[in-house]
JSON list of C-alpha atoms in Angstrom, two decimals:
[
{"chain": "A", "resi": 1, "resn": "GLU", "atom": "CA", "xyz": [14.25, 10.39, -9.61]},
{"chain": "A", "resi": 2, "resn": "VAL", "atom": "CA", "xyz": [11.99, 7.38, -9.11]},
{"chain": "A", "resi": 3, "resn": "GLN", "atom": "CA", "xyz": [8.94, 7.48, -11.34]},
{"chain": "A", "resi": 4, "resn": "MET", "atom": "CA", "xyz": [6.19, 4.99, -11.97]},
{"chain": "A", "resi": 5, "resn": "LEU", "atom": "CA", "xyz": [3.55, 5.69, -14.59]},
{"chain": "A", "resi": 6, "resn": "GLU", "atom": "CA", "xyz": [0.45, 3.51, -14.68]},
{"chain": "A", "resi": 7, "resn": "SER", "atom": "CA", "xyz": [-1.75, 3.14, -17.74]},
{"chain": "A", "resi": 8, "resn": "GLY", "atom": "CA", "xyz": [-4.52, 0.93, -19.01]},
{"chain": "A", "resi": 9, "resn": "GLY", "atom": "CA", "xyz": [-7.36, 1.92, -16.72]},
{"chain": "A", "resi": 10, "resn": "GLY", "atom": "CA", "xyz": [-10.83, 2.76, -17.95]},
{"chain": "A", "resi": 11, "resn": "LEU", "atom": "CA", "xyz": [-14.45, 1.70, -18.08]},
{"chain": "A", "resi": 12, "resn": "VAL", "atom": "CA", "xyz": [-15.19, -1.99, -18.57]},
{"chain": "A", "resi": 13, "resn": "GLN", "atom": "CA", "xyz": [-18.33, -4.08, -18.29]},
{"chain": "A", "resi": 14, "resn": "PRO", "atom": "CA", "xyz": [-18.74, -6.74, -15.60]},
{"chain": "A", "resi": 15, "resn": "GLY", "atom": "CA", "xyz": [-17.07, -9.93, -16.73]},
{"chain": "A", "resi": 16, "resn": "GLY", "atom": "CA", "xyz": [-14.65, -8.03, -18.94]},
{"chain": "A", "resi": 17, "resn": "SER", "atom": "CA", "xyz": [-10.86, -7.73, -18.88]},
{"chain": "A", "resi": 18, "resn": "LEU", "atom": "CA", "xyz": [-8.24, -5.01, -18.63]},
{"chain": "A", "resi": 19, "resn": "ARG", "atom": "CA", "xyz": [-4.47, -5.00, -18.48]},
{"chain": "A", "resi": 20, "resn": "LEU", "atom": "CA", "xyz": [-2.75, -2.37, -16.41]},
{"chain": "A", "resi": 21, "resn": "SER", "atom": "CA", "xyz": [0.85, -1.40, -17.08]},
{"chain": "A", "resi": 22, "resn": "CYS", "atom": "CA", "xyz": [3.34, 0.44, -14.89]},
{"chain": "A", "resi": 23, "resn": "ALA", "atom": "CA", "xyz": [6.43, 1.89, -16.52]},
{"chain": "A", "resi": 24, "resn": "ALA", "atom": "CA", "xyz": [9.17, 2.38, -13.94]},
{"chain": "A", "resi": 25, "resn": "SER", "atom": "CA", "xyz": [12.30, 4.51, -14.07]},
{"chain": "A", "resi": 26, "resn": "GLY", "atom": "CA", "xyz": [14.90, 6.02, -11.78]},
{"chain": "A", "resi": 27, "resn": "PHE", "atom": "CA", "xyz": [15.83, 2.78, -10.02]},
{"chain": "A", "resi": 28, "resn": "THR", "atom": "CA", "xyz": [17.12, -0.67, -10.91]},
{"chain": "A", "resi": 29, "resn": "PHE", "atom": "CA", "xyz": [13.73, -2.21, -11.57]},
{"chain": "A", "resi": 30, "resn": "SER", "atom": "CA", "xyz": [15.02, -5.76, -11.95]},
{"chain": "A", "resi": 31, "resn": "THR", "atom": "CA", "xyz": [16.30, -5.86, -8.37]},
{"chain": "A", "resi": 32, "resn": "TYR", "atom": "CA", "xyz": [13.04, -4.94, -6.65]},
{"chain": "A", "resi": 33, "resn": "ALA", "atom": "CA", "xyz": [9.87, -6.87, -5.94]},
{"chain": "A", "resi": 34, "resn": "MET", "atom": "CA", "xyz": [6.79, -4.85, -6.89]},
{"chain": "A", "resi": 35, "resn": "ASN", "atom": "CA", "xyz": [3.22, -4.44, -5.69]},
{"chain": "A", "resi": 36, "resn": "TRP", "atom": "CA", "xyz": [-0.23, -3.41, -6.83]},
{"chain": "A", "resi": 37, "resn": "VAL", "atom": "CA", "xyz": [-2.46, -1.67, -4.27]},
{"chain": "A", "resi": 38, "resn": "ARG", "atom": "CA", "xyz": [-5.95, -0.33, -4.89]},
{"chain": "A", "resi": 39, "resn": "GLN", "atom": "CA", "xyz": [-8.40, 2.08, -3.30]},
{"chain": "A", "resi": 40, "resn": "ALA", "atom": "CA", "xyz": [-12.10, 1.84, -4.02]},
{"chain": "A", "resi": 41, "resn": "PRO", "atom": "CA", "xyz": [-14.10, 5.10, -3.95]},
{"chain": "A", "resi": 42, "resn": "GLY", "atom": "CA", "xyz": [-14.58, 6.22, -0.36]},
{"chain": "A", "resi": 43, "resn": "LYS", "atom": "CA", "xyz": [-12.73, 3.16, 0.96]},
{"chain": "A", "resi": 44, "resn": "GLY", "atom": "CA", "xyz": [-9.31, 2.38, 2.35]},
{"chain": "A", "resi": 45, "resn": "LEU", "atom": "CA", "xyz": [-6.17, 0.97, 0.79]},
{"chain": "A", "resi": 46, "resn": "GLU", "atom": "CA", "xyz": [-6.25, -2.70, -0.21]},
{"chain": "A", "resi": 47, "resn": "TRP", "atom": "CA", "xyz": [-3.23, -4.78, -1.18]},
{"chain": "A", "resi": 48, "resn": "VAL", "atom": "CA", "xyz": [-3.89, -6.61, -4.45]},
{"chain": "A", "resi": 49, "resn": "SER", "atom": "CA", "xyz": [-0.77, -8.48, -5.54]},
{"chain": "A", "resi": 50, "resn": "SER", "atom": "CA", "xyz": [3.02, -8.71, -5.33]},
{"chain": "A", "resi": 51, "resn": "ILE", "atom": "CA", "xyz": [5.76, -10.20, -7.48]},
{"chain": "A", "resi": 52, "resn": "THR", "atom": "CA", "xyz": [9.38, -10.96, -6.70]},
{"chain": "A", "resi": 53, "resn": "SER", "atom": "CA", "xyz": [12.21, -9.26, -8.57]},
{"chain": "A", "resi": 54, "resn": "SER", "atom": "CA", "xyz": [12.72, -12.17, -10.98]},
{"chain": "A", "resi": 55, "resn": "GLY", "atom": "CA", "xyz": [9.01, -12.75, -11.45]},
{"chain": "A", "resi": 56, "resn": "GLY", "atom": "CA", "xyz": [9.44, -16.26, -10.15]},
{"chain": "A", "resi": 57, "resn": "SER", "atom": "CA", "xyz": [6.98, -15.87, -7.29]},
{"chain": "A", "resi": 58, "resn": "THR", "atom": "CA", "xyz": [3.63, -14.12, -7.20]},
{"chain": "A", "resi": 59, "resn": "PHE", "atom": "CA", "xyz": [1.17, -13.44, -4.41]},
{"chain": "A", "resi": 60, "resn": "TYR", "atom": "CA", "xyz": [-2.49, -12.41, -4.47]},
{"chain": "A", "resi": 61, "resn": "ALA", "atom": "CA", "xyz": [-5.24, -11.18, -2.20]},
{"chain": "A", "resi": 62, "resn": "ASP", "atom": "CA", "xyz": [-8.05, -13.70, -1.83]},
{"chain": "A", "resi": 63, "resn": "SER", "atom": "CA", "xyz": [-10.42, -11.18, -3.42]},
{"chain": "A", "resi": 64, "resn": "VAL", "atom": "CA", "xyz": [-8.59, -11.35, -6.76]},
{"chain": "A", "resi": 65, "resn": "LYS", "atom": "CA", "xyz": [-6.97, -14.80, -6.73]},
{"chain": "A", "resi": 66, "resn": "GLY", "atom": "CA", "xyz": [-7.77, -16.74, -9.86]},
{"chain": "A", "resi": 67, "resn": "ARG", "atom": "CA", "xyz": [-8.95, -13.62, -11.72]},
{"chain": "A", "resi": 68, "resn": "PHE", "atom": "CA", "xyz": [-5.91, -11.32, -11.70]},
{"chain": "A", "resi": 69, "resn": "THR", "atom": "CA", "xyz": [-2.39, -12.10, -12.89]},
{"chain": "A", "resi": 70, "resn": "ILE", "atom": "CA", "xyz": [0.67, -10.03, -12.00]},
{"chain": "A", "resi": 71, "resn": "SER", "atom": "CA", "xyz": [3.73, -10.15, -14.24]},
{"chain": "A", "resi": 72, "resn": "ARG", "atom": "CA", "xyz": [6.76, -8.10, -15.17]},
{"chain": "A", "resi": 73, "resn": "ASP", "atom": "CA", "xyz": [9.17, -7.54, -18.03]},
{"chain": "A", "resi": 74, "resn": "ASN", "atom": "CA", "xyz": [12.52, -6.54, -16.56]},
{"chain": "A", "resi": 75, "resn": "SER", "atom": "CA", "xyz": [13.90, -5.77, -20.02]},
{"chain": "A", "resi": 76, "resn": "LYS", "atom": "CA", "xyz": [11.23, -3.08, -20.38]},
{"chain": "A", "resi": 77, "resn": "ASN", "atom": "CA", "xyz": [11.15, -1.96, -16.71]},
{"chain": "A", "resi": 78, "resn": "THR", "atom": "CA", "xyz": [7.43, -2.59, -16.74]},
{"chain": "A", "resi": 79, "resn": "LEU", "atom": "CA", "xyz": [4.98, -4.16, -14.30]},
{"chain": "A", "resi": 80, "resn": "TYR", "atom": "CA", "xyz": [1.63, -5.55, -15.42]},
{"chain": "A", "resi": 81, "resn": "LEU", "atom": "CA", "xyz": [-1.69, -6.55, -13.90]},
{"chain": "A", "resi": 82, "resn": "GLN", "atom": "CA", "xyz": [-3.99, -8.63, -16.08]},
{"chain": "A", "resi": 83, "resn": "MET", "atom": "CA", "xyz": [-7.50, -8.37, -14.70]},
{"chain": "A", "resi": 84, "resn": "ASP", "atom": "CA", "xyz": [-10.12, -10.85, -15.92]},
{"chain": "A", "resi": 85, "resn": "SER", "atom": "CA", "xyz": [-13.70, -11.59, -14.87]},
{"chain": "A", "resi": 86, "resn": "LEU", "atom": "CA", "xyz": [-13.99, -8.08, -13.50]},
{"chain": "A", "resi": 87, "resn": "ARG", "atom": "CA", "xyz": [-16.67, -7.28, -10.95]},
{"chain": "A", "resi": 88, "resn": "ALA", "atom": "CA", "xyz": [-18.24, -4.05, -9.78]},
{"chain": "A", "resi": 89, "resn": "GLU", "atom": "CA", "xyz": [-16.31, -4.36, -6.53]},
{"chain": "A", "resi": 90, "resn": "ASP", "atom": "CA", "xyz": [-13.03, -4.16, -8.46]},
{"chain": "A", "resi": 91, "resn": "THR", "atom": "CA", "xyz": [-13.80, -0.51, -9.22]},
{"chain": "A", "resi": 92, "resn": "ALA", "atom": "CA", "xyz": [-10.90, 1.42, -7.72]},
{"chain": "A", "resi": 93, "resn": "VAL", "atom": "CA", "xyz": [-7.80, 3.47, -8.32]},
{"chain": "A", "resi": 94, "resn": "TYR", "atom": "CA", "xyz": [-4.95, 1.02, -8.85]},
{"chain": "A", "resi": 95, "resn": "TYR", "atom": "CA", "xyz": [-1.48, 2.02, -7.70]},
{"chain": "A", "resi": 96, "resn": "CYS", "atom": "CA", "xyz": [1.82, 0.55, -8.78]},
{"chain": "A", "resi": 97, "resn": "ALA", "atom": "CA", "xyz": [4.00, 0.51, -5.67]},
{"chain": "A", "resi": 98, "resn": "LYS", "atom": "CA", "xyz": [7.73, -0.01, -5.11]},
{"chain": "A", "resi": 99, "resn": "PRO", "atom": "CA", "xyz": [9.00, -1.45, -1.81]},
{"chain": "A", "resi": 100, "resn": "ARG", "atom": "CA", "xyz": [11.86, 0.28, -0.06]},
{"chain": "A", "resi": 101, "resn": "GLY", "atom": "CA", "xyz": [13.85, -2.91, 0.37]},
{"chain": "A", "resi": 102, "resn": "SER", "atom": "CA", "xyz": [14.50, -6.20, -1.30]},
{"chain": "A", "resi": 103, "resn": "GLY", "atom": "CA", "xyz": [11.25, -7.76, -0.09]},
{"chain": "A", "resi": 104, "resn": "TYR", "atom": "CA", "xyz": [7.79, -6.66, -1.22]},
{"chain": "A", "resi": 105, "resn": "TYR", "atom": "CA", "xyz": [6.73, -6.51, 2.42]},
{"chain": "A", "resi": 106, "resn": "ARG", "atom": "CA", "xyz": [9.35, -4.03, 3.63]},
{"chain": "A", "resi": 107, "resn": "GLY", "atom": "CA", "xyz": [7.27, -0.88, 3.29]},
{"chain": "A", "resi": 108, "resn": "ILE", "atom": "CA", "xyz": [6.29, 0.94, 0.09]},
{"chain": "A", "resi": 109, "resn": "ASP", "atom": "CA", "xyz": [8.38, 4.04, -0.48]},
{"chain": "A", "resi": 110, "resn": "TYR", "atom": "CA", "xyz": [7.20, 5.05, -3.96]},
{"chain": "A", "resi": 111, "resn": "TRP", "atom": "CA", "xyz": [3.73, 5.00, -5.44]},
{"chain": "A", "resi": 112, "resn": "GLY", "atom": "CA", "xyz": [2.52, 5.74, -8.94]},
{"chain": "A", "resi": 113, "resn": "GLN", "atom": "CA", "xyz": [-0.14, 8.36, -9.52]},
{"chain": "A", "resi": 114, "resn": "GLY", "atom": "CA", "xyz": [-2.77, 5.65, -9.89]},
{"chain": "A", "resi": 115, "resn": "THR", "atom": "CA", "xyz": [-5.09, 4.60, -12.72]},
{"chain": "A", "resi": 116, "resn": "LEU", "atom": "CA", "xyz": [-8.85, 4.40, -12.33]},
{"chain": "A", "resi": 117, "resn": "VAL", "atom": "CA", "xyz": [-10.65, 1.19, -13.21]},
{"chain": "A", "resi": 118, "resn": "THR", "atom": "CA", "xyz": [-14.43, 1.40, -13.37]},
{"chain": "A", "resi": 119, "resn": "VAL", "atom": "CA", "xyz": [-16.46, -1.79, -13.74]},
{"chain": "A", "resi": 120, "resn": "SER", "atom": "CA", "xyz": [-20.01, -0.95, -14.73]},
{"chain": "A", "resi": 121, "resn": "SER", "atom": "CA", "xyz": [-22.61, -1.78, -17.33]},
{"chain": "B", "resi": 1, "resn": "GLN", "atom": "CA", "xyz": [-7.25, -11.91, 5.02]},
{"chain": "B", "resi": 2, "resn": "SER", "atom": "CA", "xyz": [-9.22, -9.70, 7.39]},
{"chain": "B", "resi": 3, "resn": "ALA", "atom": "CA", "xyz": [-8.18, -6.06, 7.49]},
{"chain": "B", "resi": 4, "resn": "LEU", "atom": "CA", "xyz": [-6.20, -4.89, 10.49]},
{"chain": "B", "resi": 5, "resn": "THR", "atom": "CA", "xyz": [-8.31, -2.95, 12.98]},
{"chain": "B", "resi": 6, "resn": "GLN", "atom": "CA", "xyz": [-7.77, 0.80, 13.31]},
{"chain": "B", "resi": 7, "resn": "PRO", "atom": "CA", "xyz": [-9.96, 3.45, 14.95]},
{"chain": "B", "resi": 8, "resn": "ALA", "atom": "CA", "xyz": [-12.04, 5.23, 12.33]},
{"chain": "B", "resi": 9, "resn": "SER", "atom": "CA", "xyz": [-11.02, 8.63, 13.59]},
{"chain": "B", "resi": 10, "resn": "VAL", "atom": "CA", "xyz": [-8.81, 10.41, 16.07]},
{"chain": "B", "resi": 11, "resn": "SER", "atom": "CA", "xyz": [-8.37, 14.09, 16.79]},
{"chain": "B", "resi": 12, "resn": "GLY", "atom": "CA", "xyz": [-6.05, 16.40, 18.66]},
{"chain": "B", "resi": 13, "resn": "SER", "atom": "CA", "xyz": [-5.13, 20.03, 19.04]},
{"chain": "B", "resi": 14, "resn": "PRO", "atom": "CA", "xyz": [-1.96, 21.57, 17.64]},
{"chain": "B", "resi": 15, "resn": "GLY", "atom": "CA", "xyz": [1.02, 20.70, 19.82]},
{"chain": "B", "resi": 16, "resn": "GLN", "atom": "CA", "xyz": [-0.64, 17.69, 21.39]},
{"chain": "B", "resi": 17, "resn": "SER", "atom": "CA", "xyz": [0.29, 14.03, 20.87]},
{"chain": "B", "resi": 18, "resn": "ILE", "atom": "CA", "xyz": [-1.98, 11.35, 19.49]},
{"chain": "B", "resi": 19, "resn": "THR", "atom": "CA", "xyz": [-1.64, 7.61, 19.05]},
{"chain": "B", "resi": 20, "resn": "ILE", "atom": "CA", "xyz": [-3.28, 5.45, 16.39]},
{"chain": "B", "resi": 21, "resn": "SER", "atom": "CA", "xyz": [-3.55, 1.74, 17.11]},
{"chain": "B", "resi": 22, "resn": "CYS", "atom": "CA", "xyz": [-3.47, -1.12, 14.61]},
{"chain": "B", "resi": 23, "resn": "THR", "atom": "CA", "xyz": [-4.64, -4.47, 15.90]},
{"chain": "B", "resi": 24, "resn": "GLY", "atom": "CA", "xyz": [-4.06, -7.75, 14.13]},
{"chain": "B", "resi": 25, "resn": "THR", "atom": "CA", "xyz": [-3.29, -11.30, 15.11]},
{"chain": "B", "resi": 26, "resn": "THR", "atom": "CA", "xyz": [-0.31, -13.54, 15.71]},
{"chain": "B", "resi": 27, "resn": "SER", "atom": "CA", "xyz": [-0.48, -14.35, 11.98]},
{"chain": "B", "resi": 28, "resn": "ASP", "atom": "CA", "xyz": [0.34, -10.81, 10.97]},
{"chain": "B", "resi": 29, "resn": "VAL", "atom": "CA", "xyz": [1.22, -7.92, 13.29]},
{"chain": "B", "resi": 30, "resn": "GLY", "atom": "CA", "xyz": [2.10, -10.19, 16.20]},
{"chain": "B", "resi": 31, "resn": "GLY", "atom": "CA", "xyz": [4.18, -12.57, 14.17]},
{"chain": "B", "resi": 32, "resn": "TYR", "atom": "CA", "xyz": [6.41, -10.30, 12.12]},
{"chain": "B", "resi": 33, "resn": "ASN", "atom": "CA", "xyz": [8.26, -7.01, 12.44]},
{"chain": "B", "resi": 34, "resn": "TYR", "atom": "CA", "xyz": [7.06, -5.91, 9.00]},
{"chain": "B", "resi": 35, "resn": "VAL", "atom": "CA", "xyz": [4.53, -3.30, 10.04]},
{"chain": "B", "resi": 36, "resn": "SER", "atom": "CA", "xyz": [4.41, -0.08, 8.04]},
{"chain": "B", "resi": 37, "resn": "TRP", "atom": "CA", "xyz": [2.47, 3.16, 8.44]},
{"chain": "B", "resi": 38, "resn": "TYR", "atom": "CA", "xyz": [1.31, 5.47, 5.63]},
{"chain": "B", "resi": 39, "resn": "GLN", "atom": "CA", "xyz": [0.01, 9.01, 5.54]},
{"chain": "B", "resi": 40, "resn": "HIS", "atom": "CA", "xyz": [-2.52, 9.67, 2.79]},
{"chain": "B", "resi": 41, "resn": "HIS", "atom": "CA", "xyz": [-3.80, 13.05, 1.77]},
{"chain": "B", "resi": 42, "resn": "PRO", "atom": "CA", "xyz": [-6.80, 12.67, -0.58]},
{"chain": "B", "resi": 43, "resn": "GLY", "atom": "CA", "xyz": [-5.82, 12.97, -4.21]},
{"chain": "B", "resi": 44, "resn": "LYS", "atom": "CA", "xyz": [-2.15, 12.35, -3.52]},
{"chain": "B", "resi": 45, "resn": "ALA", "atom": "CA", "xyz": [-0.04, 9.21, -3.36]},
{"chain": "B", "resi": 46, "resn": "PRO", "atom": "CA", "xyz": [0.34, 7.65, 0.10]},
{"chain": "B", "resi": 47, "resn": "LYS", "atom": "CA", "xyz": [3.58, 8.44, 1.94]},
{"chain": "B", "resi": 48, "resn": "LEU", "atom": "CA", "xyz": [5.59, 5.94, 3.96]},
{"chain": "B", "resi": 49, "resn": "MET", "atom": "CA", "xyz": [6.01, 7.24, 7.51]},
{"chain": "B", "resi": 50, "resn": "ILE", "atom": "CA", "xyz": [7.25, 4.17, 9.41]},
{"chain": "B", "resi": 51, "resn": "TYR", "atom": "CA", "xyz": [8.61, 0.83, 8.23]},
{"chain": "B", "resi": 52, "resn": "GLU", "atom": "CA", "xyz": [9.49, -2.36, 10.09]},
{"chain": "B", "resi": 53, "resn": "VAL", "atom": "CA", "xyz": [7.53, -1.27, 13.17]},
{"chain": "B", "resi": 54, "resn": "SER", "atom": "CA", "xyz": [9.64, 1.66, 14.29]},
{"chain": "B", "resi": 55, "resn": "ASN", "atom": "CA", "xyz": [11.96, 2.89, 11.55]},
{"chain": "B", "resi": 56, "resn": "ARG", "atom": "CA", "xyz": [11.54, 6.30, 9.94]},
{"chain": "B", "resi": 57, "resn": "PRO", "atom": "CA", "xyz": [12.50, 6.82, 6.30]},
{"chain": "B", "resi": 58, "resn": "SER", "atom": "CA", "xyz": [14.85, 9.65, 5.53]},
{"chain": "B", "resi": 59, "resn": "GLY", "atom": "CA", "xyz": [12.97, 12.93, 5.44]},
{"chain": "B", "resi": 60, "resn": "VAL", "atom": "CA", "xyz": [10.14, 11.94, 7.76]},
{"chain": "B", "resi": 61, "resn": "SER", "atom": "CA", "xyz": [9.85, 14.14, 10.83]},
{"chain": "B", "resi": 62, "resn": "ASN", "atom": "CA", "xyz": [10.98, 12.65, 14.14]},
{"chain": "B", "resi": 63, "resn": "ARG", "atom": "CA", "xyz": [7.57, 13.69, 15.48]},
{"chain": "B", "resi": 64, "resn": "PHE", "atom": "CA", "xyz": [6.38, 10.38, 14.02]},
{"chain": "B", "resi": 65, "resn": "SER", "atom": "CA", "xyz": [7.23, 7.19, 15.88]},
{"chain": "B", "resi": 66, "resn": "GLY", "atom": "CA", "xyz": [6.11, 3.57, 15.77]},
{"chain": "B", "resi": 67, "resn": "SER", "atom": "CA", "xyz": [5.99, 0.71, 18.23]},
{"chain": "B", "resi": 68, "resn": "LYS", "atom": "CA", "xyz": [4.45, -2.71, 18.72]},
{"chain": "B", "resi": 69, "resn": "SER", "atom": "CA", "xyz": [3.22, -4.73, 21.66]},
{"chain": "B", "resi": 70, "resn": "GLY", "atom": "CA", "xyz": [1.95, -8.21, 20.97]},
{"chain": "B", "resi": 71, "resn": "SER", "atom": "CA", "xyz": [-0.45, -8.05, 18.05]},
{"chain": "B", "resi": 72, "resn": "THR", "atom": "CA", "xyz": [-1.05, -4.30, 18.28]},
{"chain": "B", "resi": 73, "resn": "ALA", "atom": "CA", "xyz": [1.12, -1.74, 16.55]},
{"chain": "B", "resi": 74, "resn": "SER", "atom": "CA", "xyz": [0.92, 1.97, 17.26]},
{"chain": "B", "resi": 75, "resn": "LEU", "atom": "CA", "xyz": [1.78, 5.20, 15.48]},
{"chain": "B", "resi": 76, "resn": "THR", "atom": "CA", "xyz": [2.39, 8.21, 17.69]},
{"chain": "B", "resi": 77, "resn": "ILE", "atom": "CA", "xyz": [2.49, 11.75, 16.36]},
{"chain": "B", "resi": 78, "resn": "SER", "atom": "CA", "xyz": [3.84, 14.32, 18.77]},
{"chain": "B", "resi": 79, "resn": "GLY", "atom": "CA", "xyz": [3.62, 18.08, 18.47]},
{"chain": "B", "resi": 80, "resn": "LEU", "atom": "CA", "xyz": [0.59, 17.86, 16.17]},
{"chain": "B", "resi": 81, "resn": "GLN", "atom": "CA", "xyz": [0.60, 20.27, 13.24]},
{"chain": "B", "resi": 82, "resn": "ALA", "atom": "CA", "xyz": [-2.18, 21.25, 10.88]},
{"chain": "B", "resi": 83, "resn": "GLU", "atom": "CA", "xyz": [-0.36, 19.54, 8.00]},
{"chain": "B", "resi": 84, "resn": "ASP", "atom": "CA", "xyz": [-0.61, 16.21, 9.83]},
{"chain": "B", "resi": 85, "resn": "GLU", "atom": "CA", "xyz": [-4.34, 16.10, 9.12]},
{"chain": "B", "resi": 86, "resn": "ALA", "atom": "CA", "xyz": [-4.75, 13.12, 6.79]},
{"chain": "B", "resi": 87, "resn": "ASP", "atom": "CA", "xyz": [-5.76, 9.49, 6.63]},
{"chain": "B", "resi": 88, "resn": "TYR", "atom": "CA", "xyz": [-3.32, 7.01, 8.19]},
{"chain": "B", "resi": 89, "resn": "TYR", "atom": "CA", "xyz": [-3.03, 3.34, 7.31]},
{"chain": "B", "resi": 90, "resn": "CYS", "atom": "CA", "xyz": [-1.05, 0.53, 8.85]},
{"chain": "B", "resi": 91, "resn": "SER", "atom": "CA", "xyz": [-0.03, -2.58, 6.97]},
{"chain": "B", "resi": 92, "resn": "SER", "atom": "CA", "xyz": [1.59, -5.87, 7.87]},
{"chain": "B", "resi": 93, "resn": "TYR", "atom": "CA", "xyz": [3.12, -8.92, 6.29]},
{"chain": "B", "resi": 94, "resn": "THR", "atom": "CA", "xyz": [1.15, -12.11, 7.01]},
{"chain": "B", "resi": 95, "resn": "SER", "atom": "CA", "xyz": [1.82, -15.80, 7.48]},
{"chain": "B", "resi": 96, "resn": "SER", "atom": "CA", "xyz": [0.19, -16.40, 4.07]},
{"chain": "B", "resi": 97, "resn": "SER", "atom": "CA", "xyz": [2.95, -14.33, 2.41]},
{"chain": "B", "resi": 98, "resn": "THR", "atom": "CA", "xyz": [0.42, -11.61, 1.70]},
{"chain": "B", "resi": 99, "resn": "LEU", "atom": "CA", "xyz": [0.12, -8.03, 2.85]},
{"chain": "B", "resi": 100, "resn": "VAL", "atom": "CA", "xyz": [-2.85, -6.62, 4.73]},
{"chain": "B", "resi": 101, "resn": "PHE", "atom": "CA", "xyz": [-3.82, -3.01, 5.39]},
{"chain": "B", "resi": 102, "resn": "GLY", "atom": "CA", "xyz": [-5.80, -1.53, 8.21]},
{"chain": "B", "resi": 103, "resn": "GLY", "atom": "CA", "xyz": [-9.12, 0.14, 7.52]},
{"chain": "B", "resi": 104, "resn": "GLY", "atom": "CA", "xyz": [-7.58, 3.58, 7.93]},
{"chain": "B", "resi": 105, "resn": "THR", "atom": "CA", "xyz": [-7.84, 6.32, 10.53]},
{"chain": "B", "resi": 106, "resn": "LYS", "atom": "CA", "xyz": [-8.85, 9.90, 9.79]},
{"chain": "B", "resi": 107, "resn": "LEU", "atom": "CA", "xyz": [-6.79, 12.32, 11.84]},
{"chain": "B", "resi": 108, "resn": "THR", "atom": "CA", "xyz": [-8.36, 15.69, 12.49]},
{"chain": "B", "resi": 109, "resn": "VAL", "atom": "CA", "xyz": [-6.27, 18.52, 13.87]},
{"chain": "B", "resi": 110, "resn": "LEU", "atom": "CA", "xyz": [-8.67, 20.72, 15.81]}
]
């Protein structure tokens, strides 16, 4: 059974940092690209970032480019999102999301339960 | 990276068919066959309903179908059921190697 368990969310002040983790199991993690998607309160889904299976290529939404860093440790089956210079508008539930195929763009077939990040003073 | 355009809401009676549109540009929806549709019940994880414009994952009812014409993709739900009431999102790959979601459509089953 595919499972993805996010952790690391919480309350942080504007300008602060957080690192989200996503522990994956039930599939061969090292062969899949991975994604982070978020949903702000009362808003729609927003793609945040993607990383290829090897970690060699990363992609970011303009809204987070230069502030967030996606990475992975295939030996630990874990995906990360380092979030720096956090802003109030980054407040959202962050989902770890597995694509159904080899590319990160081929539809997301499994989602984690989400972890809430709240940026507020 | 502008969001794809979806109607804010649609509604239909049980048994009817509805269609949700998703309009982008030639740099996203119109340029690639990597359009996906998700069903999202509040408090639950989104569910993939359609991938690559018109393909249904295993386990998804054949009442759900997808298509694309130019830069507009569409999700059609036939034989509406009460359980179909949810938020629906489209997404597409873009020429910038990013992904973009639509703003979401709230489906109400009357």
